[in-house]
């Protein structure tokens, strides 16, 4: 596991949130254009999201 | 000026609200047409002339109510699959919402959705514009 690039801590990072990935935004755009009723799908599919992690020691966030 | 993390989160939350809002608008739009006694046309087909993967579902349901399964499947052959996926997704997401859990569908259901939408869209073009 990579150490935190700020404090050097090797503690396991904590996942803080999930945001849409580039692919998720692209799918959302396609669905808005071609299938409006189902454009909410990328927001409930984990494969369309990327995780954001936080160092438990210094709190710096990383993708 | 760089976009702050809080702004990114806000954009995500607002967009998600808009996405679910558009689904609500779609339901109301269809309900308004149906209550006025007219079957609703497809929004995308009316605007651009091309069908979307769900085009024909409401007219297909009307055909089922008239007992005409062949016409129903011609309007949208993936309609039973969409109905099953939508009911299942609504139950799962509704329960997660009530229990204040993160809204997420299982990966297999997500894949079924993507496969059904792709096949449904292809089927619209194969069947032809008379059923758009």
GROMACS .gro file of C-alpha atoms in nm:
model
  195
    1UNK     CA    1   0.000   0.000   0.000
    2UNK     CA    2   0.140   0.343  -0.093
    3UNK     CA    3   0.228   0.577   0.191
    4UNK     CA    4   0.058   0.915   0.218
    5UNK     CA    5   0.250   1.161   0.001
    6UNK     CA    6   0.208   1.436   0.262
    7UNK     CA    7   0.273   1.278   0.602
    8UNK     CA    8   0.422   0.943   0.496
    9UNK     CA    9   0.171   0.748   0.707
   10UNK     CA   10   0.118   0.389   0.595
   11UNK     CA   11  -0.219   0.358   0.768
   12UNK     CA   12  -0.499   0.224   0.549
   13UNK     CA   13  -0.678   0.519   0.378
   14UNK     CA   14  -1.044   0.578   0.463
   15UNK     CA   15  -1.301   0.609   0.184
   16UNK     CA   16  -1.492   0.933   0.232
   17UNK     CA   17  -1.726   0.952  -0.066
   18UNK     CA   18  -1.802   0.834  -0.415
   19UNK     CA   19  -1.834   1.076  -0.704
   20UNK     CA   20  -1.923   1.017  -1.067
   21UNK     CA   21  -1.624   0.913  -1.275
   22UNK     CA   22  -1.560   1.055  -1.623
   23UNK     CA   23  -1.735   0.748  -1.766
   24UNK     CA   24  -2.027   0.805  -1.530
   25UNK     CA   25  -2.066   1.165  -1.648
   26UNK     CA   26  -2.044   1.048  -2.010
   27UNK     CA   27  -2.318   0.788  -1.953
   28UNK     CA   28  -2.530   1.052  -1.779
   29UNK     CA   29  -2.488   1.283  -2.080
   30UNK     CA   30  -2.583   1.004  -2.323
   31UNK     CA   31  -2.891   0.915  -2.119
   32UNK     CA   32  -2.999   1.281  -2.090
   33UNK     CA   33  -2.976   1.312  -2.467
   34UNK     CA   34  -3.130   0.979  -2.566
   35UNK     CA   35  -3.323   0.839  -2.268
   36UNK     CA   36  -3.424   1.110  -2.021
   37UNK     CA   37  -3.643   0.885  -1.800
   38UNK     CA   38  -3.344   0.674  -1.700
   39UNK     CA   39  -3.073   0.941  -1.669
   40UNK     CA   40  -3.058   0.872  -1.292
   41UNK     CA   41  -2.900   0.530  -1.350
   42UNK     CA   42  -2.531   0.640  -1.330
   43UNK     CA   43  -2.599   0.781  -0.982
   44UNK     CA   44  -2.696   0.438  -0.844
   45UNK     CA   45  -2.435   0.226  -1.024
   46UNK     CA   46  -2.102   0.184  -0.845
   47UNK     CA   47  -1.926   0.111  -1.175
   48UNK     CA   48  -1.999   0.470  -1.281
   49UNK     CA   49  -1.832   0.616  -0.974
   50UNK     CA   50  -1.482   0.674  -0.844
   51UNK     CA   51  -1.387   0.658  -0.481
   52UNK     CA   52  -1.224   0.941  -0.288
   53UNK     CA   53  -0.994   0.838  -0.005
   54UNK     CA   54  -0.860   1.026   0.295
   55UNK     CA   55  -0.542   0.968   0.493
   56UNK     CA   56  -0.657   0.891   0.852
   57UNK     CA   57  -0.341   1.051   0.988
   58UNK     CA   58  -0.328   1.395   0.822
   59UNK     CA   59  -0.668   1.406   0.650
   60UNK     CA   60  -0.536   1.478   0.301
   61UNK     CA   61  -0.771   1.350   0.033
   62UNK     CA   62  -0.661   1.150  -0.267
   63UNK     CA   63  -0.843   0.998  -0.564
   64UNK     CA   64  -1.005   2.947  -1.091
   65UNK     CA   65  -0.989   2.582  -0.977
   66UNK     CA   66  -1.310   2.405  -0.876
   67UNK     CA   67  -1.318   2.334  -0.501
   68UNK     CA   68  -1.408   1.990  -0.364
   69UNK     CA   69  -1.719   2.134  -0.201
   70UNK     CA   70  -1.825   2.274  -0.540
   71UNK     CA   71  -1.767   1.934  -0.703
   72UNK     CA   72  -1.987   1.773  -0.437
   73UNK     CA   73  -2.253   2.040  -0.488
   74UNK     CA   74  -2.248   1.988  -0.866
   75UNK     CA   75  -2.286   1.611  -0.808
   76UNK     CA   76  -2.576   1.653  -0.567
   77UNK     CA   77  -2.757   1.909  -0.784
   78UNK     CA   78  -2.713   1.696  -1.097
   79UNK     CA   79  -2.839   1.388  -0.912
   80UNK     CA   80  -3.143   1.588  -0.798
   81UNK     CA   81  -3.206   1.702  -1.155
   82UNK     CA   82  -3.172   1.342  -1.283
   83UNK     CA   83  -3.432   1.206  -1.039
   84UNK     CA   84  -3.643   1.518  -1.100
   85UNK     CA   85  -3.643   1.448  -1.475
   86UNK     CA   86  -3.773   1.098  -1.402
   87UNK     CA   87  -4.050   1.250  -1.191
   88UNK     CA   88  -4.127   1.500  -1.470
   89UNK     CA   89  -4.143   1.211  -1.720
   90UNK     CA   90  -4.396   1.027  -1.501
   91UNK     CA   91  -4.610   1.340  -1.455
   92UNK     CA   92  -4.589   1.425  -1.826
   93UNK     CA   93  -4.714   1.077  -1.918
   94UNK     CA   94  -4.984   1.086  -1.649
   95UNK     CA   95  -5.107   1.426  -1.773
   96UNK     CA   96  -5.145   1.292  -2.129
   97UNK     CA   97  -5.317   0.974  -2.011
   98UNK     CA   98  -5.562   1.163  -1.786
   99UNK     CA   99  -5.654   1.381  -2.085
  100UNK     CA  100  -5.740   1.061  -2.273
  101UNK     CA  101  -5.451   1.074  -2.521
  102UNK     CA  102  -5.155   0.835  -2.538
  103UNK     CA  103  -4.835   1.036  -2.483
  104UNK     CA  104  -4.589   1.063  -2.773
  105UNK     CA  105  -4.220   0.995  -2.719
  106UNK     CA  106  -4.041   1.314  -2.610
  107UNK     CA  107  -3.723   1.236  -2.803
  108UNK     CA  108  -3.906   1.124  -3.117
  109UNK     CA  109  -4.119   1.440  -3.112
  110UNK     CA  110  -3.809   1.658  -3.069
  111UNK     CA  111  -3.559   1.486  -3.299
  112UNK     CA  112  -3.741   1.223  -3.505
  113UNK     CA  113  -3.541   0.933  -3.359
  114UNK     CA  114  -3.664   0.688  -3.094
  115UNK     CA  115  -3.515   0.631  -2.751
  116UNK     CA  116  -3.481   0.281  -2.597
  117UNK     CA  117  -3.807   0.325  -2.402
  118UNK     CA  118  -4.010   0.473  -2.688
  119UNK     CA  119  -4.337   0.283  -2.730
  120UNK     CA  120  -4.362   0.148  -2.375
  121UNK     CA  121  -4.678   0.343  -2.286
  122UNK     CA  122  -4.844   0.254  -2.618
  123UNK     CA  123  -4.735  -0.106  -2.564
  124UNK     CA  124  -4.899  -0.107  -2.222
  125UNK     CA  125  -5.217   0.027  -2.379
  126UNK     CA  126  -5.202  -0.258  -2.632
  127UNK     CA  127  -5.167  -0.510  -2.347
  128UNK     CA  128  -5.475  -0.363  -2.179
  129UNK     CA  129  -5.657  -0.428  -2.508
  130UNK     CA  130  -5.525  -0.786  -2.504
  131UNK     CA  131  -5.303  -0.736  -2.809
  132UNK     CA  132  -4.967  -0.880  -2.702
  133UNK     CA  133  -4.822  -0.885  -3.053
  134UNK     CA  134  -4.881  -0.510  -3.098
  135UNK     CA  135  -4.746  -0.451  -2.748
  136UNK     CA  136  -4.420  -0.628  -2.829
  137UNK     CA  137  -4.394  -0.447  -3.161
  138UNK     CA  138  -4.426  -0.113  -2.983
  139UNK     CA  139  -4.138  -0.213  -2.755
  140UNK     CA  140  -4.016  -0.574  -2.734
  141UNK     CA  141  -3.810  -0.502  -2.421
  142UNK     CA  142  -4.111  -0.362  -2.235
  143UNK     CA  143  -4.152  -0.663  -1.998
  144UNK     CA  144  -3.779  -0.647  -1.916
  145UNK     CA  145  -3.795  -0.271  -1.849
  146UNK     CA  146  -4.101  -0.320  -1.629
  147UNK     CA  147  -3.928  -0.591  -1.424
  148UNK     CA  148  -3.607  -0.391  -1.386
  149UNK     CA  149  -3.795  -0.072  -1.298
  150UNK     CA  150  -4.010  -0.241  -1.033
  151UNK     CA  151  -3.709  -0.420  -0.881
  152UNK     CA  152  -3.495  -0.101  -0.887
  153UNK     CA  153  -3.776   0.107  -0.736
  154UNK     CA  154  -3.820  -0.141  -0.449
  155UNK     CA  155  -3.445  -0.169  -0.377
  156UNK     CA  156  -3.375   0.205  -0.401
  157UNK     CA  157  -3.694   0.291  -0.210
  158UNK     CA  158  -3.597   0.064   0.080
  159UNK     CA  159  -3.242   0.205   0.081
  160UNK     CA  160  -3.385   0.559   0.085
  161UNK     CA  161  -3.621   0.480   0.374
  162UNK     CA  162  -3.336   0.316   0.571
  163UNK     CA  163  -3.112   0.616   0.492
  164UNK     CA  164  -2.856   0.395   0.319
  165UNK     CA  165  -2.650   0.480   0.012
  166UNK     CA  166  -2.857   0.438  -0.306
  167UNK     CA  167  -2.690   0.170  -0.514
  168UNK     CA  168  -2.799  -0.112  -0.745
  169UNK     CA  169  -2.618  -0.446  -0.752
  170UNK     CA  170  -2.367  -0.469  -1.042
  171UNK     CA  171  -2.563  -0.751  -1.209
  172UNK     CA  172  -2.878  -0.534  -1.216
  173UNK     CA  173  -2.678  -0.240  -1.354
  174UNK     CA  174  -2.546  -0.467  -1.632
  175UNK     CA  175  -2.900  -0.590  -1.707
  176UNK     CA  176  -3.017  -0.227  -1.736
  177UNK     CA  177  -2.739  -0.136  -1.979
  178UNK     CA  178  -2.791  -0.454  -2.184
  179UNK     CA  179  -3.170  -0.406  -2.195
  180UNK     CA  180  -3.141  -0.040  -2.300
  181UNK     CA  181  -2.889  -0.123  -2.575
  182UNK     CA  182  -3.099  -0.414  -2.706
  183UNK     CA  183  -3.418  -0.210  -2.678
  184UNK     CA  184  -3.271   0.074  -2.878
  185UNK     CA  185  -3.141  -0.162  -3.148
  186UNK     CA  186  -3.483  -0.330  -3.164
  187UNK     CA  187  -3.654   0.006  -3.227
  188UNK     CA  188  -3.445   0.057  -3.541
  189UNK     CA  189  -3.491  -0.306  -3.657
  190UNK     CA  190  -3.872  -0.294  -3.619
  191UNK     CA  191  -3.890   0.039  -3.801
  192UNK     CA  192  -4.030   0.392  -3.779
  193UNK     CA  193  -4.396   0.284  -3.795
  194UNK     CA  194  -4.360   0.188  -3.426
  195UNK     CA  195  -4.163   0.499  -3.310
   0.00000   0.00000   0.00000
